Structures are given as C-alpha cells and as structure tokens.
C-alpha cells in the first residue's frame, strides 16, 4: 500500500485542489474536536470548581508532583531547598522527567487561577492530541471522514483518558510527535525533526519512541534536528 501523502507532493496539486483539501481537513478537525468536547460535557461545566482528571487529586502522587512544580516555578525563593529536608534538593529540574510545561505555562495557569488554569491546560493538550491525529491521518491519505473518526477515537480512548485521570501533564501530550509524523509523511523532514524534538522535551520516552518510528517510516537528515533540540537537555540531566 502506498501512502498518498508520501508519494504526492502538494506542489503538484492545483490551487483549487489544495484549498478543498485544506477545507476538508479543517472540517475533520472541527468535527473530531466537537466529539471530544461532547464527551466532556459534564467536566466542562465544572472547570473552575474541581480538577478535571483524578477522582481524588490530593491523594494522587503524579498530580501532586506536577502541581507542586507549577507552583515552585513561580516562587521567588529556592523552594527546592525544602525538599528532602534537611539536605535539600539541589535542582528540581533533574528530578522531574517533564518540567517544561511548568516552565512555559505556569505563569498563565497562575493568572487564570486554580483549578481553571490547570483544567484549561489539560483540555488544550487533549484537543491538540485530537487535531494532531486528524492531521496525521490526512497526511497518510485518509479521507476527511475517516480522519475525523480517528480523532474521535483518540478523544474517547481509555489510554488517553487514563493519562488525564492519573493527573499526568506532558506525558499525556503526544501531539508534537503526531505532528512530526504527519510532517514526515508529507515529505517535510526538517519540520518533522522540529516537532519530534519538541516531543522529546515534553517527555523523553515518548520522544524516543516517536523518533524510532520516524526512522522506520522514512529516514531523513531532517530528523537530526530532533537530536539537536533534545541534546542540551540530555547533557543537563
């Protein structure tokens, strides 16, 4: 079976064909996101009241660790010194496998307040996973309806919902890797390397898995960019 997105360059399409393809892709993304939001209609009604995810968040170690890191990043003092008292923890960044969401998003979530900021962040990751699935399906040649169905399946899959329910943050965010694979299937190796590198920063193990998959699907020099992006963090650890 030949993948349509791999063998047919967008440059060979007419402008009308490209516009129609994009319109159908956009419609598929919107349809899949609508399904995802419909499945979450009850949690959405309480986004500013209770944490979406863990049934008992304050007894959930993964949630507590991530929530603490979001709080710690915004503190003016070295709160890590209080960890493992009386010796202290020298560097919390090496104690967490995915600190970058706290570094990048904690300021926004703090301004929105808890739990609303946290819930919106998790919802954003969830919807981006859905959209990235649709784009990957389109990149390998699926029709818009089938691509929308793929996104809807991801929105309802127990594995994905389990990640949210366990209070995980960036371990549940696989959308950079999916976007990387979509770019790879479209013949855009450098862009694929960029997204896969970002996935590695989000969570090293997921980035490694996606990188191996990319090398199997289509080895290209552009994938080296992923290693360049992740390398400083690997050396820091």
Tab-separated table of C-alpha atoms in Angstrom:
chain	number	residue	atom	x	y	z
A	1	UNK	CA	0.000	0.000	0.000
A	2	UNK	CA	1.414	3.374	-0.995
A	3	UNK	CA	0.754	6.347	1.265
A	4	UNK	CA	-0.849	9.139	-0.680
A	5	UNK	CA	0.649	11.862	1.495
A	6	UNK	CA	4.160	10.492	0.985
A	7	UNK	CA	4.112	9.995	-2.761
A	8	UNK	CA	2.167	13.022	-3.918
A	9	UNK	CA	3.758	16.407	-3.410
A	10	UNK	CA	1.439	19.328	-2.580
A	11	UNK	CA	3.271	21.282	-5.301
A	12	UNK	CA	1.634	19.019	-7.888
A	13	UNK	CA	-1.890	19.894	-6.755
A	14	UNK	CA	-3.910	22.675	-8.322
A	15	UNK	CA	-4.722	25.669	-6.138
A	16	UNK	CA	-8.355	24.595	-6.141
A	17	UNK	CA	-7.433	21.099	-5.046
A	18	UNK	CA	-5.223	22.395	-2.228
A	19	UNK	CA	-7.936	24.711	-0.962
A	20	UNK	CA	-10.506	21.920	-0.973
A	21	UNK	CA	-8.111	19.571	0.799
A	22	UNK	CA	-7.454	22.155	3.494
A	23	UNK	CA	-11.162	22.877	3.874
A	24	UNK	CA	-11.942	19.195	4.336
A	25	UNK	CA	-9.048	18.840	6.798
A	26	UNK	CA	-10.291	21.804	8.823
A	27	UNK	CA	-13.798	20.352	8.851
A	28	UNK	CA	-12.440	16.991	10.008
A	29	UNK	CA	-10.505	18.660	12.847
A	30	UNK	CA	-13.554	20.621	13.953
A	31	UNK	CA	-15.730	17.508	13.856
A	32	UNK	CA	-13.291	15.477	15.946
A	33	UNK	CA	-12.924	18.310	18.475
A	34	UNK	CA	-16.709	18.629	18.711
A	35	UNK	CA	-16.903	14.937	19.586
A	36	UNK	CA	-14.154	15.356	22.177
A	37	UNK	CA	-15.951	18.278	23.810
A	38	UNK	CA	-19.273	16.432	23.752
A	39	UNK	CA	-17.680	13.557	25.647
A	40	UNK	CA	-16.504	16.036	28.292
A	41	UNK	CA	-19.745	17.963	28.642
A	42	UNK	CA	-20.042	17.273	32.370
A	43	UNK	CA	-16.436	18.141	33.346
A	44	UNK	CA	-16.648	21.301	31.247
A	45	UNK	CA	-19.458	22.550	33.443
A	46	UNK	CA	-17.199	22.478	36.498
A	47	UNK	CA	-13.851	23.595	35.072
A	48	UNK	CA	-13.496	26.387	37.630
A	49	UNK	CA	-14.642	24.250	40.570
A	50	UNK	CA	-12.886	20.892	40.522
A	51	UNK	CA	-9.814	19.365	38.881
A	52	UNK	CA	-10.617	17.548	35.668
A	53	UNK	CA	-8.904	14.203	35.859
A	54	UNK	CA	-8.020	12.455	39.090
A	55	UNK	CA	-11.084	11.371	41.069
A	56	UNK	CA	-9.133	12.097	44.271
A	57	UNK	CA	-6.387	14.521	43.154
A	58	UNK	CA	-4.982	15.241	46.610
A	59	UNK	CA	-4.119	11.557	47.051
A	60	UNK	CA	-2.621	11.263	43.564
A	61	UNK	CA	1.174	11.406	43.588
A	62	UNK	CA	1.573	12.271	39.908
A	63	UNK	CA	-0.842	15.164	40.134
A	64	UNK	CA	0.672	16.451	43.378
A	65	UNK	CA	4.183	16.380	41.922
A	66	UNK	CA	3.161	18.266	38.790
A	67	UNK	CA	1.034	20.732	40.763
A	68	UNK	CA	3.940	21.409	43.115
A	69	UNK	CA	6.303	22.048	40.201
A	70	UNK	CA	3.895	24.562	38.649
A	71	UNK	CA	3.751	26.343	41.993
A	72	UNK	CA	7.509	26.144	42.603
A	73	UNK	CA	8.437	27.746	39.273
A	74	UNK	CA	6.527	30.893	40.224
A	75	UNK	CA	8.162	31.297	43.644
A	76	UNK	CA	10.891	33.935	44.070
A	77	UNK	CA	12.892	31.771	46.516
A	78	UNK	CA	14.557	28.400	46.114
A	79	UNK	CA	11.712	26.184	47.306
A	80	UNK	CA	13.640	23.090	46.247
A	81	UNK	CA	15.806	23.549	49.347
A	82	UNK	CA	12.850	22.332	51.403
A	83	UNK	CA	12.751	19.025	49.563
A	84	UNK	CA	14.360	16.030	51.272
A	85	UNK	CA	14.955	18.138	54.367
A	86	UNK	CA	17.446	18.707	55.898
A	87	UNK	CA	19.776	18.059	52.946
A	88	UNK	CA	17.658	19.745	50.301
A	89	UNK	CA	17.285	19.053	46.600
A	90	UNK	CA	19.894	20.842	44.528
A	91	UNK	CA	17.953	21.012	41.273
A	92	UNK	CA	14.275	20.136	40.789
A	93	UNK	CA	14.633	20.248	37.008
A	94	UNK	CA	16.524	16.958	37.064
A	95	UNK	CA	14.011	15.408	39.461
A	96	UNK	CA	11.087	15.589	37.039
A	97	UNK	CA	11.066	13.926	33.605
A	98	UNK	CA	8.997	16.712	32.034
A	99	UNK	CA	9.489	20.133	33.640
A	100	UNK	CA	8.981	22.236	30.535
A	101	UNK	CA	5.228	22.660	30.808
A	102	UNK	CA	5.670	24.231	34.239
A	103	UNK	CA	8.420	26.473	32.907
A	104	UNK	CA	6.368	27.636	29.927
A	105	UNK	CA	2.785	27.565	31.197
A	106	UNK	CA	2.836	28.068	34.968
A	107	UNK	CA	2.608	31.853	34.628
A	108	UNK	CA	-0.555	31.550	32.533
A	109	UNK	CA	-2.194	28.957	34.770
A	110	UNK	CA	-1.411	31.050	37.840
A	111	UNK	CA	-3.105	34.115	36.356
A	112	UNK	CA	-6.180	32.100	35.434
A	113	UNK	CA	-6.335	30.634	38.907
A	114	UNK	CA	-6.633	27.084	40.152
A	115	UNK	CA	-8.252	24.819	39.089
A	116	UNK	CA	-9.414	26.681	35.957
A	117	UNK	CA	-5.916	27.283	34.587
A	118	UNK	CA	-4.887	23.679	35.166
A	119	UNK	CA	-8.068	22.303	33.580
A	120	UNK	CA	-7.758	24.512	30.512
A	121	UNK	CA	-4.162	23.384	30.042
A	122	UNK	CA	-5.149	19.715	30.188
A	123	UNK	CA	-8.086	20.326	27.868
A	124	UNK	CA	-5.756	22.094	25.444
A	125	UNK	CA	-3.383	19.111	25.361
A	126	UNK	CA	-6.334	16.785	24.851
A	127	UNK	CA	-7.746	18.745	21.913
A	128	UNK	CA	-4.306	19.155	20.350
A	129	UNK	CA	-3.885	15.363	20.521
A	130	UNK	CA	-7.168	15.024	18.645
A	131	UNK	CA	-6.226	17.606	15.998
A	132	UNK	CA	-2.762	16.110	15.503
A	133	UNK	CA	-4.318	12.671	14.985
A	134	UNK	CA	-6.582	14.062	12.273
A	135	UNK	CA	-3.644	15.774	10.543
A	136	UNK	CA	-1.585	12.583	10.641
A	137	UNK	CA	-4.478	10.605	9.187
A	138	UNK	CA	-4.835	13.146	6.387
A	139	UNK	CA	-1.094	13.105	5.740
A	140	UNK	CA	-1.122	9.361	5.084
A	141	UNK	CA	-4.039	9.701	2.681
A	142	UNK	CA	-7.188	9.012	4.672
A	143	UNK	CA	-10.408	10.695	3.655
A	144	UNK	CA	-11.716	13.541	5.786
A	145	UNK	CA	-14.496	11.436	7.328
A	146	UNK	CA	-12.102	8.659	8.281
A	147	UNK	CA	-9.616	11.189	9.658
A	148	UNK	CA	-12.308	12.771	11.809
A	149	UNK	CA	-13.218	9.320	13.090
A	150	UNK	CA	-9.567	8.718	14.002
A	151	UNK	CA	-9.521	11.899	16.056
A	152	UNK	CA	-12.784	10.962	17.746
A	153	UNK	CA	-11.377	7.556	18.673
A	154	UNK	CA	-8.359	9.209	20.295
A	155	UNK	CA	-10.703	11.528	22.196
A	156	UNK	CA	-12.524	8.531	23.648
A	157	UNK	CA	-9.687	6.045	24.041
A	158	UNK	CA	-9.275	4.746	27.608
A	159	UNK	CA	-5.488	5.074	27.382
A	160	UNK	CA	-5.616	8.796	26.663
A	161	UNK	CA	-8.301	9.482	29.240
A	162	UNK	CA	-6.332	7.402	31.752
A	163	UNK	CA	-3.346	9.738	31.368
A	164	UNK	CA	-5.560	12.691	32.229
A	165	UNK	CA	-7.309	10.805	35.011
A	166	UNK	CA	-3.966	9.995	36.617
A	167	UNK	CA	-3.035	13.678	36.778
A	168	UNK	CA	-0.268	13.446	34.156
A	169	UNK	CA	0.583	16.585	32.243
A	170	UNK	CA	3.085	16.312	29.394
A	171	UNK	CA	3.059	12.506	29.387
A	172	UNK	CA	-0.480	12.900	28.043
A	173	UNK	CA	0.651	15.416	25.403
A	174	UNK	CA	1.639	13.375	22.356
A	175	UNK	CA	0.542	15.965	19.802
A	176	UNK	CA	4.070	17.225	18.951
A	177	UNK	CA	5.109	13.701	17.993
A	178	UNK	CA	1.973	13.157	15.927
A	179	UNK	CA	2.548	16.449	14.122
A	180	UNK	CA	6.124	15.347	13.498
A	181	UNK	CA	4.986	12.097	11.904
A	182	UNK	CA	2.433	13.988	9.828
A	183	UNK	CA	5.148	16.336	8.552
A	184	UNK	CA	7.390	13.365	7.807
A	185	UNK	CA	4.681	11.656	5.763
A	186	UNK	CA	4.222	14.908	3.851
A	187	UNK	CA	7.927	14.920	2.969
A	188	UNK	CA	8.917	17.769	5.313
A	189	UNK	CA	11.828	16.231	7.176
A	190	UNK	CA	13.141	19.356	8.925
A	191	UNK	CA	9.694	20.246	10.268
A	192	UNK	CA	9.305	16.655	11.397
A	193	UNK	CA	12.604	16.856	13.278
A	194	UNK	CA	11.469	20.080	14.952
A	195	UNK	CA	8.211	18.587	16.224
A	196	UNK	CA	9.823	15.338	17.334
A	197	UNK	CA	12.468	17.302	19.206
A	198	UNK	CA	9.733	19.234	20.992
A	199	UNK	CA	8.111	15.914	21.850
A	200	UNK	CA	11.394	14.821	23.398
A	201	UNK	CA	11.416	17.921	25.577
A	202	UNK	CA	7.829	17.238	26.577
A	203	UNK	CA	8.653	13.682	27.602
A	204	UNK	CA	11.888	11.935	26.762
A	205	UNK	CA	10.486	8.434	26.441
A	206	UNK	CA	7.686	9.473	24.106
A	207	UNK	CA	10.129	11.475	22.031
A	208	UNK	CA	12.407	8.440	21.740
A	209	UNK	CA	9.517	6.219	20.678
A	210	UNK	CA	8.340	8.686	18.034
A	211	UNK	CA	11.908	9.189	16.813
A	212	UNK	CA	12.405	5.465	16.306
A	213	UNK	CA	9.070	5.252	14.475
A	214	UNK	CA	10.108	8.157	12.234
A	215	UNK	CA	13.387	6.454	11.338
A	216	UNK	CA	11.481	3.313	10.377
A	217	UNK	CA	8.905	5.203	8.285
A	218	UNK	CA	11.296	7.480	6.414
A	219	UNK	CA	14.930	8.048	7.432
A	220	UNK	CA	15.911	11.595	6.523
A	221	UNK	CA	18.587	14.051	7.556
A	222	UNK	CA	15.983	16.488	8.804
A	223	UNK	CA	15.312	14.176	11.740
A	224	UNK	CA	18.744	15.077	13.124
A	225	UNK	CA	17.190	18.352	14.216
A	226	UNK	CA	15.275	16.427	16.874
A	227	UNK	CA	18.527	15.255	18.410
A	228	UNK	CA	19.973	18.769	18.355
A	229	UNK	CA	16.916	20.076	20.207
A	230	UNK	CA	16.960	17.391	22.887
A	231	UNK	CA	20.756	17.124	23.300
A	232	UNK	CA	21.212	20.129	25.657
A	233	UNK	CA	18.554	18.763	27.991
A	234	UNK	CA	20.122	15.297	27.914
A	235	UNK	CA	23.502	16.786	28.833
A	236	UNK	CA	21.877	18.817	31.606
A	237	UNK	CA	20.343	15.705	33.124
